[in-house]
Short mmCIF file of C-alpha atoms in Angstrom, two decimals:
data_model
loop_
_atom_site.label_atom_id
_atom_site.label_comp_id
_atom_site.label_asym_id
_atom_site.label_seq_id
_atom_site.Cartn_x
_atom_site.Cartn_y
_atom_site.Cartn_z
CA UNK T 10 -15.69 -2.22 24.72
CA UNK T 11 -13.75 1.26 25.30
CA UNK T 12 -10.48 0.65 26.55
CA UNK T 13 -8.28 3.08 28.62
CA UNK T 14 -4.27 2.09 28.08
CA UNK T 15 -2.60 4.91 30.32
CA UNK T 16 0.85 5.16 32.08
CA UNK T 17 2.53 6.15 34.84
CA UNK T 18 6.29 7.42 35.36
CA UNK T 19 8.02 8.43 38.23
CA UNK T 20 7.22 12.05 36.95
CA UNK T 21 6.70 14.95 39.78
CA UNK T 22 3.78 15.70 38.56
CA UNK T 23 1.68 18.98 39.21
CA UNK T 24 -1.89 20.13 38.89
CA UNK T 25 -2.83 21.77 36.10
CA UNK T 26 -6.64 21.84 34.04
CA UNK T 27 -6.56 19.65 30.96
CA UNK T 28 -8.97 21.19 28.98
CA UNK T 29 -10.07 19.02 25.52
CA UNK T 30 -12.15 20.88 22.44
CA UNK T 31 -12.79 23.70 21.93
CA UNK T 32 -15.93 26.67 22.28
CA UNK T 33 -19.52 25.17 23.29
CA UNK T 34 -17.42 21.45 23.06
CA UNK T 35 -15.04 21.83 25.40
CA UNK T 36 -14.59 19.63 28.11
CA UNK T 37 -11.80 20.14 31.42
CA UNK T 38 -10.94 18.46 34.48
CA UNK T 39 -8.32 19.58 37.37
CA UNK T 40 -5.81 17.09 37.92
CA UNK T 41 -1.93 15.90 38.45
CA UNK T 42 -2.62 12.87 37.22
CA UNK T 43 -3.74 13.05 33.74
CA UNK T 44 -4.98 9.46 33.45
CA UNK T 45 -8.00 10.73 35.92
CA UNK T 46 -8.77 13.27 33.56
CA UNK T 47 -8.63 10.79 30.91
CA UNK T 48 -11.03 8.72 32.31
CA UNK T 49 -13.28 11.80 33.14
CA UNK T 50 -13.15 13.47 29.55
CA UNK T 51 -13.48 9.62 27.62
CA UNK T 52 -15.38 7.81 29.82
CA UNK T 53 -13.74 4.40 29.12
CA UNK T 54 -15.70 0.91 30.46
CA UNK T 55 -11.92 -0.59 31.10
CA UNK T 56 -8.98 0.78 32.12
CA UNK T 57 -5.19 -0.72 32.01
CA UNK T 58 -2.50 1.40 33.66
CA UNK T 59 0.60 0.04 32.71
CA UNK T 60 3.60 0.57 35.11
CA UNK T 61 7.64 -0.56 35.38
CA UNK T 62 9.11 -1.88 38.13
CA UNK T 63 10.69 1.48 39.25
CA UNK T 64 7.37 3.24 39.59
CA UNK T 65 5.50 0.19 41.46
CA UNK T 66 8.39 -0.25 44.34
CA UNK T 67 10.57 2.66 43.38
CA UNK T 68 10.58 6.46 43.38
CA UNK T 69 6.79 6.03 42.28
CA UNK T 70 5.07 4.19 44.56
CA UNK T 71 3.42 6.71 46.38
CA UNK T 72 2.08 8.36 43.12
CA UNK T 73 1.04 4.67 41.95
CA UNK T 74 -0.83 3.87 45.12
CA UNK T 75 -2.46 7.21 45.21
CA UNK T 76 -3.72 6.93 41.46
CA UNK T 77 -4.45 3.30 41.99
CA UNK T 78 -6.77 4.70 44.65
CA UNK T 79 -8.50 7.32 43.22
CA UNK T 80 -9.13 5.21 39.66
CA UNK T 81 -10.68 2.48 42.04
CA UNK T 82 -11.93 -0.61 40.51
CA UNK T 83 -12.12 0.32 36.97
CA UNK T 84 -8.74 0.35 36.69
CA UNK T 85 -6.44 -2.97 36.60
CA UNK T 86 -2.78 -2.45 36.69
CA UNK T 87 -0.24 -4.41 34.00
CA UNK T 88 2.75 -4.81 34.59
CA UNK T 89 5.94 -3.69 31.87
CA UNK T 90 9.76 -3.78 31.62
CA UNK T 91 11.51 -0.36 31.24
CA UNK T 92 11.07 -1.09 27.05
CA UNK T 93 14.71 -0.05 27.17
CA UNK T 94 15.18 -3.29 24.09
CA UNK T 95 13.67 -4.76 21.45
CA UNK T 96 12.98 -7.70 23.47
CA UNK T 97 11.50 -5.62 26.02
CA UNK T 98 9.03 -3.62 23.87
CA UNK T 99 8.03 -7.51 22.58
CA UNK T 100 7.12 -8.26 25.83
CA UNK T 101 5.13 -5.32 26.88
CA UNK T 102 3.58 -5.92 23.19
CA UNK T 103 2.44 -9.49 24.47
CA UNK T 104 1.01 -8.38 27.56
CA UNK T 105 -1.06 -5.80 26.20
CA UNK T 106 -2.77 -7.58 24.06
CA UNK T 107 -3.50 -10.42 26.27
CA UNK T 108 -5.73 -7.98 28.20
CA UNK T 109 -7.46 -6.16 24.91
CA UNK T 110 -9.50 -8.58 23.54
CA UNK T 111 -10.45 -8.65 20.10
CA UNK T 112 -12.76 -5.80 18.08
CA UNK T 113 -12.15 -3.72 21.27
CA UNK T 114 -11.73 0.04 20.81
CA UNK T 115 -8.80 1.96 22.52
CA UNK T 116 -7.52 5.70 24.06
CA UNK T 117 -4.12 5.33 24.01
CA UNK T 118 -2.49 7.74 26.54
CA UNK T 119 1.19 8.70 26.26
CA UNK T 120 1.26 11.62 28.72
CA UNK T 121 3.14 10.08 31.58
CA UNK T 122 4.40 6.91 29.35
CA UNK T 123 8.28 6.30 31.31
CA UNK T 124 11.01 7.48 29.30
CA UNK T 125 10.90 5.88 25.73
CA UNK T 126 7.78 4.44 26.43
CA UNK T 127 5.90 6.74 24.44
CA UNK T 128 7.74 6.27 21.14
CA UNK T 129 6.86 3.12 22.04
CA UNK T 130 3.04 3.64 22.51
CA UNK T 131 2.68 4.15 18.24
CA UNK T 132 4.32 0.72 17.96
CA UNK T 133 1.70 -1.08 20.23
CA UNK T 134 -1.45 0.72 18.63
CA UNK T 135 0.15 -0.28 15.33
CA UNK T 136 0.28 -3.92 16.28
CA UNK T 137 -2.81 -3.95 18.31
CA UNK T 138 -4.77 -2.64 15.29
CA UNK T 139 -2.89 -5.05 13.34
CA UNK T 140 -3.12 -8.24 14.67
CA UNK T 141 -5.92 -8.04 17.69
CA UNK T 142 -8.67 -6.01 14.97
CA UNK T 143 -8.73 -3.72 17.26
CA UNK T 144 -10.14 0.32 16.67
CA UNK T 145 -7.71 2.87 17.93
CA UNK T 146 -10.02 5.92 18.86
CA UNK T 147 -7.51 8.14 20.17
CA UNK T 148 -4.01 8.45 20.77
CA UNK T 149 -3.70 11.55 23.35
CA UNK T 150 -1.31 13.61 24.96
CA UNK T 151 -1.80 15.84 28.05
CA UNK T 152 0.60 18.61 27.19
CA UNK T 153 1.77 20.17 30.93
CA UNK T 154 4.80 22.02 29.20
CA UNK T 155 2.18 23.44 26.29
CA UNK T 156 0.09 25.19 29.49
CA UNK T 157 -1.24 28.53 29.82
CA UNK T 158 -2.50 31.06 32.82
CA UNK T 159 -5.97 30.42 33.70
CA UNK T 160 -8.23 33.02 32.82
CA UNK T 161 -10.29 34.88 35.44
CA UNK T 162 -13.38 33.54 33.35
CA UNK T 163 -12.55 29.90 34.75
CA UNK T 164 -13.36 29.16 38.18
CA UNK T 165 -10.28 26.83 38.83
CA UNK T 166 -7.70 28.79 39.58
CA UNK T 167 -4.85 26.83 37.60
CA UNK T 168 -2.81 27.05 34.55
CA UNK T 169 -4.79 25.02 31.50
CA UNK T 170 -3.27 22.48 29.25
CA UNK T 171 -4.09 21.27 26.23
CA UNK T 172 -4.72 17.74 25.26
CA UNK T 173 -3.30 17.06 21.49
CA UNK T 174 -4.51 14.02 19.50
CA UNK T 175 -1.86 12.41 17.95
CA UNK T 176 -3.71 10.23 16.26
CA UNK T 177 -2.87 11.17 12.38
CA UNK T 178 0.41 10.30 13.55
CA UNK T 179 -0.39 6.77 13.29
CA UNK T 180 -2.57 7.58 10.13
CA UNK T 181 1.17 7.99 8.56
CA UNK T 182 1.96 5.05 9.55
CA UNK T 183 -0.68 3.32 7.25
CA UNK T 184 -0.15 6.00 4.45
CA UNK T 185 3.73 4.60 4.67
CA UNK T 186 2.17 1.22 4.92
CA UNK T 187 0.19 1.31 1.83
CA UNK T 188 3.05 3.32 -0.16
CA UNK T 189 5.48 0.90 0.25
CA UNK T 190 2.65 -1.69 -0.81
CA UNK T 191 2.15 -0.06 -4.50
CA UNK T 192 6.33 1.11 -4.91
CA UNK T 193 7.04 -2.37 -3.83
CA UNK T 194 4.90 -4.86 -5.53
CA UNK T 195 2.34 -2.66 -7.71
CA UNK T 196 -0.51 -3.51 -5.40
CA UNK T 197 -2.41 0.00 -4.65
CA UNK T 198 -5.24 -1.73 -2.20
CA UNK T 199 -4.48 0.16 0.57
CA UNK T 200 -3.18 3.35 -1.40
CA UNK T 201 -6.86 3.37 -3.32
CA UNK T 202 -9.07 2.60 0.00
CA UNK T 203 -7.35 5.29 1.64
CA UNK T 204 -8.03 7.70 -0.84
CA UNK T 205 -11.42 6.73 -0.76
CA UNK T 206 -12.03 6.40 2.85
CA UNK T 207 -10.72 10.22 2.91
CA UNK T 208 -12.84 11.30 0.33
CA UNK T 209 -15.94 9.50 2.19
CA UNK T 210 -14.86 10.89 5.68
CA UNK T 211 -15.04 14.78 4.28
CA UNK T 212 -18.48 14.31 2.72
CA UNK T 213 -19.96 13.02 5.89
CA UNK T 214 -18.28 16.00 8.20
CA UNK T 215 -18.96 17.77 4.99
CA UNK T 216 -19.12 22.01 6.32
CA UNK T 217 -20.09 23.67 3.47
CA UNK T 218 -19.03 23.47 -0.24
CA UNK T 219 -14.79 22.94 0.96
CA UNK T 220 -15.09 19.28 0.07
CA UNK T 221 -12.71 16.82 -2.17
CA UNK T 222 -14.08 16.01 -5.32
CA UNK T 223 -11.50 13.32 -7.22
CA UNK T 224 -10.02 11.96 -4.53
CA UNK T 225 -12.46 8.91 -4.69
CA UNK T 226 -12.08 8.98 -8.42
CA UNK T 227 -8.44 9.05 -8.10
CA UNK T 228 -8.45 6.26 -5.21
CA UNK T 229 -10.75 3.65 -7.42
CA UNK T 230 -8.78 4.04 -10.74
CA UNK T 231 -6.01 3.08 -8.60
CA UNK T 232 -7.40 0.15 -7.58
CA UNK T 233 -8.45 -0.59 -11.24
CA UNK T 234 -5.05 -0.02 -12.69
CA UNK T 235 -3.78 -2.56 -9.69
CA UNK T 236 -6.18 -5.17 -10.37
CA UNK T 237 -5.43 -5.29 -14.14
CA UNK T 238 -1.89 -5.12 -13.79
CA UNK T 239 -1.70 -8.13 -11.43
CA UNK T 240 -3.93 -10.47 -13.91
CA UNK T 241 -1.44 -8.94 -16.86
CA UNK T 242 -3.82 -7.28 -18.39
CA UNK T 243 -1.38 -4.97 -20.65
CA UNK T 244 -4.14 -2.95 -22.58
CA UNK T 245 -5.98 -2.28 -19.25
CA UNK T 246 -3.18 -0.99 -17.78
CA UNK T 247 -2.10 1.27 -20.55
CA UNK T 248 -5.57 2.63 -20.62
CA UNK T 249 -5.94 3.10 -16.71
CA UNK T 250 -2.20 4.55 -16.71
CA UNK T 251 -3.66 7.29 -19.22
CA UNK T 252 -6.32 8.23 -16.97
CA UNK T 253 -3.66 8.51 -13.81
CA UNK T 254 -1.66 10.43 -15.74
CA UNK T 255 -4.32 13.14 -16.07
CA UNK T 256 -6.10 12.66 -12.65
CA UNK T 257 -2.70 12.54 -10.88
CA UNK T 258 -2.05 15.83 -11.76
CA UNK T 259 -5.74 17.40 -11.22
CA UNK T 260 -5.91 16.49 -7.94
CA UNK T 261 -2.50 18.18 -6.53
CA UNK T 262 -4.86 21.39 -4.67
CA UNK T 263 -6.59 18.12 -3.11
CA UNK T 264 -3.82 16.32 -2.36
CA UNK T 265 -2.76 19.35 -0.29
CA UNK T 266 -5.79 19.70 1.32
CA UNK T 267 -6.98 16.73 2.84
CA UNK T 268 -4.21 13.79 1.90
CA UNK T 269 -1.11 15.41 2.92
CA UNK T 270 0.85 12.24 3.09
CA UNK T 271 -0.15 11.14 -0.14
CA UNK T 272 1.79 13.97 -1.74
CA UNK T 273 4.86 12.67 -0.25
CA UNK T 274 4.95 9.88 -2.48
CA UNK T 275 2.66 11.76 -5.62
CA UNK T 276 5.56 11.85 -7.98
CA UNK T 277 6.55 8.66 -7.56
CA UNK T 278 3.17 7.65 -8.31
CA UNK T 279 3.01 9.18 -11.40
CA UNK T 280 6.46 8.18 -12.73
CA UNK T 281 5.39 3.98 -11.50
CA UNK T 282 2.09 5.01 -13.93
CA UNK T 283 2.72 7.11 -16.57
CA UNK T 284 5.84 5.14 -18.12
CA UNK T 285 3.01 2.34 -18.52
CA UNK T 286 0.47 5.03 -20.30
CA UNK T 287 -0.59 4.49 -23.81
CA UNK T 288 -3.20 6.60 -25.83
CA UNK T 289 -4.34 4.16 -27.65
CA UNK T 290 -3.42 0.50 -26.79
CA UNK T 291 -6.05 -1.37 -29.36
CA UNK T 292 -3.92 -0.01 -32.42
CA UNK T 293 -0.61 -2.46 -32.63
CA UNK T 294 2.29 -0.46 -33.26
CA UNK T 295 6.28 -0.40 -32.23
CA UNK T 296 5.29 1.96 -29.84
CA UNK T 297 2.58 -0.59 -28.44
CA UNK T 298 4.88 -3.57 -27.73
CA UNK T 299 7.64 -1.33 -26.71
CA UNK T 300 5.03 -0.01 -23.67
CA UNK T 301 4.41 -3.95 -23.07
CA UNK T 302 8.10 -4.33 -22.82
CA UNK T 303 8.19 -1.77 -20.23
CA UNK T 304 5.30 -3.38 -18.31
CA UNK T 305 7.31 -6.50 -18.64
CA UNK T 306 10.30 -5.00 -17.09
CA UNK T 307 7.98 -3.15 -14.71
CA UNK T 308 6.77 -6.72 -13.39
CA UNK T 309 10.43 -8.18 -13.10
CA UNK T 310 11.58 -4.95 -10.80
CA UNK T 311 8.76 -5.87 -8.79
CA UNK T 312 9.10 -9.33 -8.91
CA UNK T 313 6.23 -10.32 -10.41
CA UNK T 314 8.24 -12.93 -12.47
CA UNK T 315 4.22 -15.14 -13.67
CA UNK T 316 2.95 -11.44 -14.71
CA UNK T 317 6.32 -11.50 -16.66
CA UNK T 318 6.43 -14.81 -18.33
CA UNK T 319 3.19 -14.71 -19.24
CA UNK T 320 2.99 -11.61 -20.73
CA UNK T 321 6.52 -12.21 -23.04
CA UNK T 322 4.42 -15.18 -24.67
CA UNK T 323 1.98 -12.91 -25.97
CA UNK T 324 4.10 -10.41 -26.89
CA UNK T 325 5.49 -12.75 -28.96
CA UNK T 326 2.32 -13.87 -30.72
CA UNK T 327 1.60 -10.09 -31.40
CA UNK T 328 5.09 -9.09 -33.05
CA UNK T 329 4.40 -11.81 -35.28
CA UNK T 330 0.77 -10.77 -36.22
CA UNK T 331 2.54 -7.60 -36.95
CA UNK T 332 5.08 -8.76 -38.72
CA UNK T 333 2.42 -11.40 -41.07
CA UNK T 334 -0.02 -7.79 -41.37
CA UNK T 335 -3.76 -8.03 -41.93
CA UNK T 336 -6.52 -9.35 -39.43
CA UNK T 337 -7.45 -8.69 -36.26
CA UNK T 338 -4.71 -8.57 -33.64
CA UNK T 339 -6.89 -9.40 -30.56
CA UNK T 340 -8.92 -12.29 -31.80
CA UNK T 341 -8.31 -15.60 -30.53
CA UNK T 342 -8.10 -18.13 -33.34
CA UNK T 343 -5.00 -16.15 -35.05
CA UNK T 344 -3.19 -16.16 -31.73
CA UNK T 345 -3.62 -19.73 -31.21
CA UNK T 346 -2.86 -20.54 -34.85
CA UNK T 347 0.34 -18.38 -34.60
CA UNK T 348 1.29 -20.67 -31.33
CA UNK T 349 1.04 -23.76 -33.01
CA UNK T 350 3.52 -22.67 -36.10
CA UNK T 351 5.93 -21.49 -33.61
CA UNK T 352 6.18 -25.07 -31.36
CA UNK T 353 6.27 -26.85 -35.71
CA UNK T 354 8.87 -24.31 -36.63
CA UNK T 355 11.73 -26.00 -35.62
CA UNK T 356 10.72 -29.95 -36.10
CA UNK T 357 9.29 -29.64 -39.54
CA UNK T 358 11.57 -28.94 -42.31
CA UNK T 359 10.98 -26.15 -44.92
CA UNK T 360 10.57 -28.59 -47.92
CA UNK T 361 7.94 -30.55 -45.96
CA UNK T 362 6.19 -27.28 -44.94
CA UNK T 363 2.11 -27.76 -46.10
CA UNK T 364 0.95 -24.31 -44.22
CA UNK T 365 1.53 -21.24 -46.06
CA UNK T 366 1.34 -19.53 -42.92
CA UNK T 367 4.44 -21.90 -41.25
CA UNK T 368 6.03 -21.59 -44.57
CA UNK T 369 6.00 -17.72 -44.46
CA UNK T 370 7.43 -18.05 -40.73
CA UNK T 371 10.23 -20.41 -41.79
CA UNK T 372 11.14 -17.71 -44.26
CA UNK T 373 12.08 -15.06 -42.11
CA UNK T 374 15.62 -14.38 -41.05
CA UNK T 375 15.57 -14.38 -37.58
CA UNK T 376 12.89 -17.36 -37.71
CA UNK T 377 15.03 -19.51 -35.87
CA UNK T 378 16.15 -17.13 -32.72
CA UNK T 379 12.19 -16.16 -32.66
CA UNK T 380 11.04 -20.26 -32.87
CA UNK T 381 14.34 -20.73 -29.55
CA UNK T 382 12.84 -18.11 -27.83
CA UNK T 383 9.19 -19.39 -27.96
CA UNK T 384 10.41 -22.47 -26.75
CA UNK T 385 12.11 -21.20 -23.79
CA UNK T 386 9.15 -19.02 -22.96
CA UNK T 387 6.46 -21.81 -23.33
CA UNK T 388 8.84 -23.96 -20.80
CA UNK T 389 9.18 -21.34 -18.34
CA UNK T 390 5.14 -20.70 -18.42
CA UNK T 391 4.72 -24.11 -18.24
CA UNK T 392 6.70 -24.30 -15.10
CA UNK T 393 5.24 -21.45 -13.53
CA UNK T 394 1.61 -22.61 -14.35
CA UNK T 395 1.96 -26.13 -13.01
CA UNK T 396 3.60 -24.07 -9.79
CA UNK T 397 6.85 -27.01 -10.67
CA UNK T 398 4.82 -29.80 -10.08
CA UNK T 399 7.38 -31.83 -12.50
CA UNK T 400 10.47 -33.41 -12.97
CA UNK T 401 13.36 -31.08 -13.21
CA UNK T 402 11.41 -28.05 -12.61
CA UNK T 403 13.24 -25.01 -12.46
CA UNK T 404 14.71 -23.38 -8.64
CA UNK T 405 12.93 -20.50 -7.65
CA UNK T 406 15.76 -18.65 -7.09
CA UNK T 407 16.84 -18.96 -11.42
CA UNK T 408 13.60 -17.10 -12.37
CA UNK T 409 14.79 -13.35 -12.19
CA UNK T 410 17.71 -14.35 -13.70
CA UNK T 411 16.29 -16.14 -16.48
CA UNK T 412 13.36 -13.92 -16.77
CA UNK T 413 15.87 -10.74 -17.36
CA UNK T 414 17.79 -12.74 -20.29
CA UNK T 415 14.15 -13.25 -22.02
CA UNK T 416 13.72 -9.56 -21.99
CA UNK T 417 16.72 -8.47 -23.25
CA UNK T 418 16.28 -11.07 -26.21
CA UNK T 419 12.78 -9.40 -26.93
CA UNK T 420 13.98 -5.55 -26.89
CA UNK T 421 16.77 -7.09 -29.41
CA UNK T 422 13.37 -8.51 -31.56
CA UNK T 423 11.70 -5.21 -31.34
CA UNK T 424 14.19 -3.22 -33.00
CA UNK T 425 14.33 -5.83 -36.00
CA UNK T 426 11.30 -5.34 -37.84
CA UNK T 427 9.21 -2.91 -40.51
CA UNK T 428 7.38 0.07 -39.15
CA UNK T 429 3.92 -0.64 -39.67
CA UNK T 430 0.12 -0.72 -37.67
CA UNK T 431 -2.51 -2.90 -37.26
CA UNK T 432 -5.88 -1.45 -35.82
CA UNK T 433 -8.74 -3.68 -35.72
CA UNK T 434 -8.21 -5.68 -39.30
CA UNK T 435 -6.84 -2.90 -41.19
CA UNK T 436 -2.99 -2.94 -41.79
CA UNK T 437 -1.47 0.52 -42.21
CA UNK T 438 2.31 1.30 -43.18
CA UNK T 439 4.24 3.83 -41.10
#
């Protein structure tokens, strides 16, 4: 269902043509009551007409009964305080959308909305879209003071003025929406279907060959860098932050073009991805886990304190592959055989030592800080993995804290060991 929300003000208002489109489209009615022409132009199935106190027994009532009469019974009335609080604009909130019912689609008119009212208008399509599903087709405005002398081409005889749509106005709402999403938390869902839905929309208006070509590109990769930073994916992310990096900076003519309010936020994009880049993040290197660090503290500024944790332990498993040389870095049973020397390092005794492996571990200097630190890290995964379901389980509130000290403990570890490379099983000296 097409639904009408229109208002009326205590306004003196005069006739003018409202003339909507343009050429072979356009479409015009003569009216002082722009709602009429509203209805004429849109050709809603309901229409609310919302209305304050002041125009329904007040200086409006004789422009309220006269509309009321000439919208007839399409039209039911609703209703609203002045909006002059926040309480206020609640309320006319609640009582709008208990008449729009659910997957309805709406015209929302702000041309004779009562004082603030119309600032107020972007608030309730917001919301309505929001929390009632429902479409918002149009926002419009009849703009009187934007009129212009009739020509002598037009039968009419009055001044015409134009309607505007000021409906990408609340398309930057959503663009500020899903922007604070990704600088927030990391999470690009809305930032990525955006850019896609963009891309989409100009191929199927598409006029010619002036058509985006990355934007779509640009909008999944986001989504895929996202994705793989949530489930701590560190050589993922490295590898989609690479491809940002490049696509970021391709698609600045497009950005321009047809995603204005994305390049608002562009070089904040890049910075949140390319400080996360890495060329090549199968070869294990210094410069490898010092880009996981980063991600690290990348996921406690967001406070993504699981991401965190989890990714520390491993980080610790890989300085020591790097440290032992030889093998291959990524496969699974020398990453669990490196865990299980770390949780004997510190309850068997040198002497008693039967592993070479252990025995090598044991005989490093800072064995004992790395063996503490394991320890702390497999506690605090525990805790987060079991979601505290224990005895003496830590307080939410410690994490970030805690989380930060871990960190700073593993930068410390980074700078302490011999430059060298693993790729694959090869070990290479730097």
């Amino acid at each position: 269902m097409n639904v009408l929300i229109t208002f009326l003000g205590t306004g003196d208002y005069k006739e003018v043509t409202y003339v909507w489109g343009e050429g072979a489209e356009e479409r015009s009615v003569c009216t002082k009551f722009f709602p009429l022409a509203a209805v004429e132009i849109f050709q809603p199935d309901d229409v609310l007409l919302l209305v304050t106190r002041e125009v329904r027994e007040g200086s409006g009532r004789e422009r309220y009964e006269r509309l009321c009469q000439q919208l007839g019974e399409r039209a039911r009335t609703v209703a609203i305080p002045d909006g002059k609080s926040e309480r206020e604009v609640w309320e006319i909130l609640e009582r709008i959308a208990a008449e729009v019912r659910s997957d309805s689609a709406i015209i929302l008119d702000v041309t004779h909305a009562f004082r603030s009212l119309g600032l107020s208008a972007f608030t309730i399509a917001a919301y309505l879209r929001r929390a009632r599903n429902v479409h918002v087709r149009r926002i419009i405005y009849g703009a009187y003071e934007a009129r212009h002398p009739q020509q002598e081409s037009h039968s009419s005889g009055k001044d015409r003025a134009p309607i505007f749509d000021l409906t990408p106005l609340l398309d930057l709402v959503d663009w500020l929406g899903a922007a604070e999403f990704f600088l927030r938390r990391s999470d690009a869902t809305l930032l990525g279907e955006r850019l896609q839905d963009i891309h989409q929309a100009a191929w199927q208006k598409r006029v010619g060959e002036d058509v985006p070509r990355k934007l779509k590109s640009v909008g999944r990769t986001l989504l895929e860098f996202s994705q793989a930073l949530h489930l701590a994916r560190p050589l993922e992310v490295m590898d989609y932050a690479c491809k940002l990096a490049r696509l970021l900076e391709d698609i600045k003519p497009e950005v321009e073009c047809w995603a204005k309010p994305f390049e608002v936020i562009l070089e904040q994009v890049q910075a949140e991805t390319q400080r996360l880049a890495h060329d090549n993040p199968k070869r294990l290197d210094r410069e490898n886990l010092r880009k996981q660090l980063v991600l690290v503290e990348h996921y406690v500024d967001k406070g993504l304190f699981i991401q965190a944790v989890t990714l520390m332990r491993e980080w610790v498993v890989s300085w020591i592959i790097l440290q032992r040389g030889g093998g291959n870095w990524l496969e699974r049973e020398p990453r669990e055989k490196i865990g299980k020397i770390l949780a004997l390092a510190t309850r068997v005794p040198l002497e008693e030592s039967g592993d070479e492996l252990l025995r090598w571990f044991q005989g490093l200097p800072c064995s004992e800080v790395v063996s503490n630190l394991w320890d702390r890290l497999v506690d605090m995964r525990n805790d987060l993995a079991h979601c505290g379901m224990r005895e003496g389980a830590a307080r939410s509130a410690s994490f970030g804290t805690r989380v930060r000290e871990l960190l700073d403990s593993l930068k410390a570890l980074l700078e302490s060991y011999q430059k060298r490379c693993l790729s694959g099983s090869a070990l290479f000296w730097m």
